[in-house]
Amino acid sequence: MNIELRHLRYFIAVAEELHFGRAAERLNISQPPLSLQIQTLEQQINARLLTRTNRSVSLTQAGEQFLRHAYQILAQVNDAAEQAARIHRGEVGELTIGFTSSSPFIGSISRSLRRFRQLHPHVHIQMEELNTKQQIGPLLEGKLDLGVMRNTVLPEALHYQLMLREPLVAVLPEDHPLAAGNPSHLPVQALADQPFVFFSRLVGTALYDEILDLLAAAGIRPYITQEVGEAMTIIGLVSSGLGVSILPASFMRLRISGVRYVPLEDPHFGTQVWLVSHRHRPLAAPAQALLDLLLEDRGLA
């Protein structure tokens, strides 16, 4: 049996018009080839579908049954084609994104995610909060499609694109002398002798190495009195008066009582946010669509 979709379309046209001439006109073909195709279809399924007289065309019982199935088959084919096209456009599917704890506080990232949800409501997004170094393994293994992370040393198999540069800010207790007078900027040297609340080396966050390297370049070896695992905990301990810290400016969106954020004067005190993917594994359409939105919005506050 070699039934083609055009046979079904031809049959449906004749069944709906009950007239070969009108059906041929509707299909934009001549009548003899249409009659031949219907005969071929009947031979293929070994059943008479239409009763023909000089004056009329009508469906047989088999034709009525076949018409119902023909409608269903064409509808399924159209649905399958539309589904494939939507997948190709990135409108359906799923993707898994790794993100650092500061990512939701970066305006361009949250805006891109919101736009993506509006444009692609049928894509399932799985967000996994991981620090920069924790994302590398899952990206290599294909467990993450994209990573939103801080600048760090990457294996050759991973590729990054710069999304934005973000300044670092001093995080001070509200009643700290350095916060007096609500200063607009603060020299990093002012933090040199202050008790410091910072990440633990064991956590493996890229900010640990980056900020300590910047301080070392400025001739500062911070007096770290409290080591914790999360930026939120750092801010909480600063609000309790247990020390000062340095964090990316995106955390300024996090308003906690008793904390003052002050930009640092040194323009070198900044960090980068990267979009990271596997260099040799093509992105699925939904992941590519989100990547494009993130890059389109990059650098925006």
Short mmCIF file of N, CA, C and O in Angstrom, two decimals, residues 35 57 66 91 115 150 191 201 208 251 295:
data_model
loop_
_atom_site.label_atom_id
_atom_site.label_comp_id
_atom_site.label_asym_id
_atom_site.label_seq_id
_atom_site.Cartn_x
_atom_site.Cartn_y
_atom_site.Cartn_z
N SER A 35 -9.47 12.43 -11.23
CA SER A 35 -10.21 11.17 -11.30
C SER A 35 -9.27 9.98 -11.24
O SER A 35 -9.54 8.98 -10.55
N VAL A 57 -22.17 12.60 -7.50
CA VAL A 57 -21.11 11.86 -6.81
C VAL A 57 -21.54 11.76 -5.35
O VAL A 57 -21.96 12.76 -4.74
N PHE A 66 -13.68 6.33 5.67
CA PHE A 66 -12.34 6.73 5.25
C PHE A 66 -12.16 8.25 5.38
O PHE A 66 -11.08 8.73 5.74
N GLU A 91 10.34 27.33 20.78
CA GLU A 91 9.13 27.73 21.47
C GLU A 91 8.63 26.66 22.44
O GLU A 91 7.79 26.94 23.29
N ARG A 115 11.30 38.14 29.75
CA ARG A 115 10.97 38.21 28.31
C ARG A 115 10.89 36.82 27.70
O ARG A 115 10.00 36.53 26.88
N ARG A 150 30.59 33.83 37.21
CA ARG A 150 31.64 34.83 37.26
C ARG A 150 32.86 34.36 36.47
O ARG A 150 33.01 33.17 36.18
N LEU A 191 39.45 49.81 53.87
CA LEU A 191 39.03 48.51 54.42
C LEU A 191 40.20 47.67 54.90
O LEU A 191 40.00 46.57 55.42
N ARG A 201 37.23 29.47 51.73
CA ARG A 201 37.94 28.90 50.59
C ARG A 201 37.32 27.57 50.18
O ARG A 201 37.31 27.21 48.99
N TYR A 208 35.87 34.34 45.63
CA TYR A 208 36.90 34.24 46.67
C TYR A 208 38.25 34.59 46.09
O TYR A 208 38.96 35.47 46.58
N PHE A 251 24.19 42.92 44.49
CA PHE A 251 23.61 42.65 45.81
C PHE A 251 23.03 43.91 46.45
O PHE A 251 22.34 43.81 47.47
N LEU A 295 22.19 37.99 25.66
CA LEU A 295 23.22 38.80 25.00
C LEU A 295 22.63 40.11 24.50
O LEU A 295 23.30 41.15 24.49
#
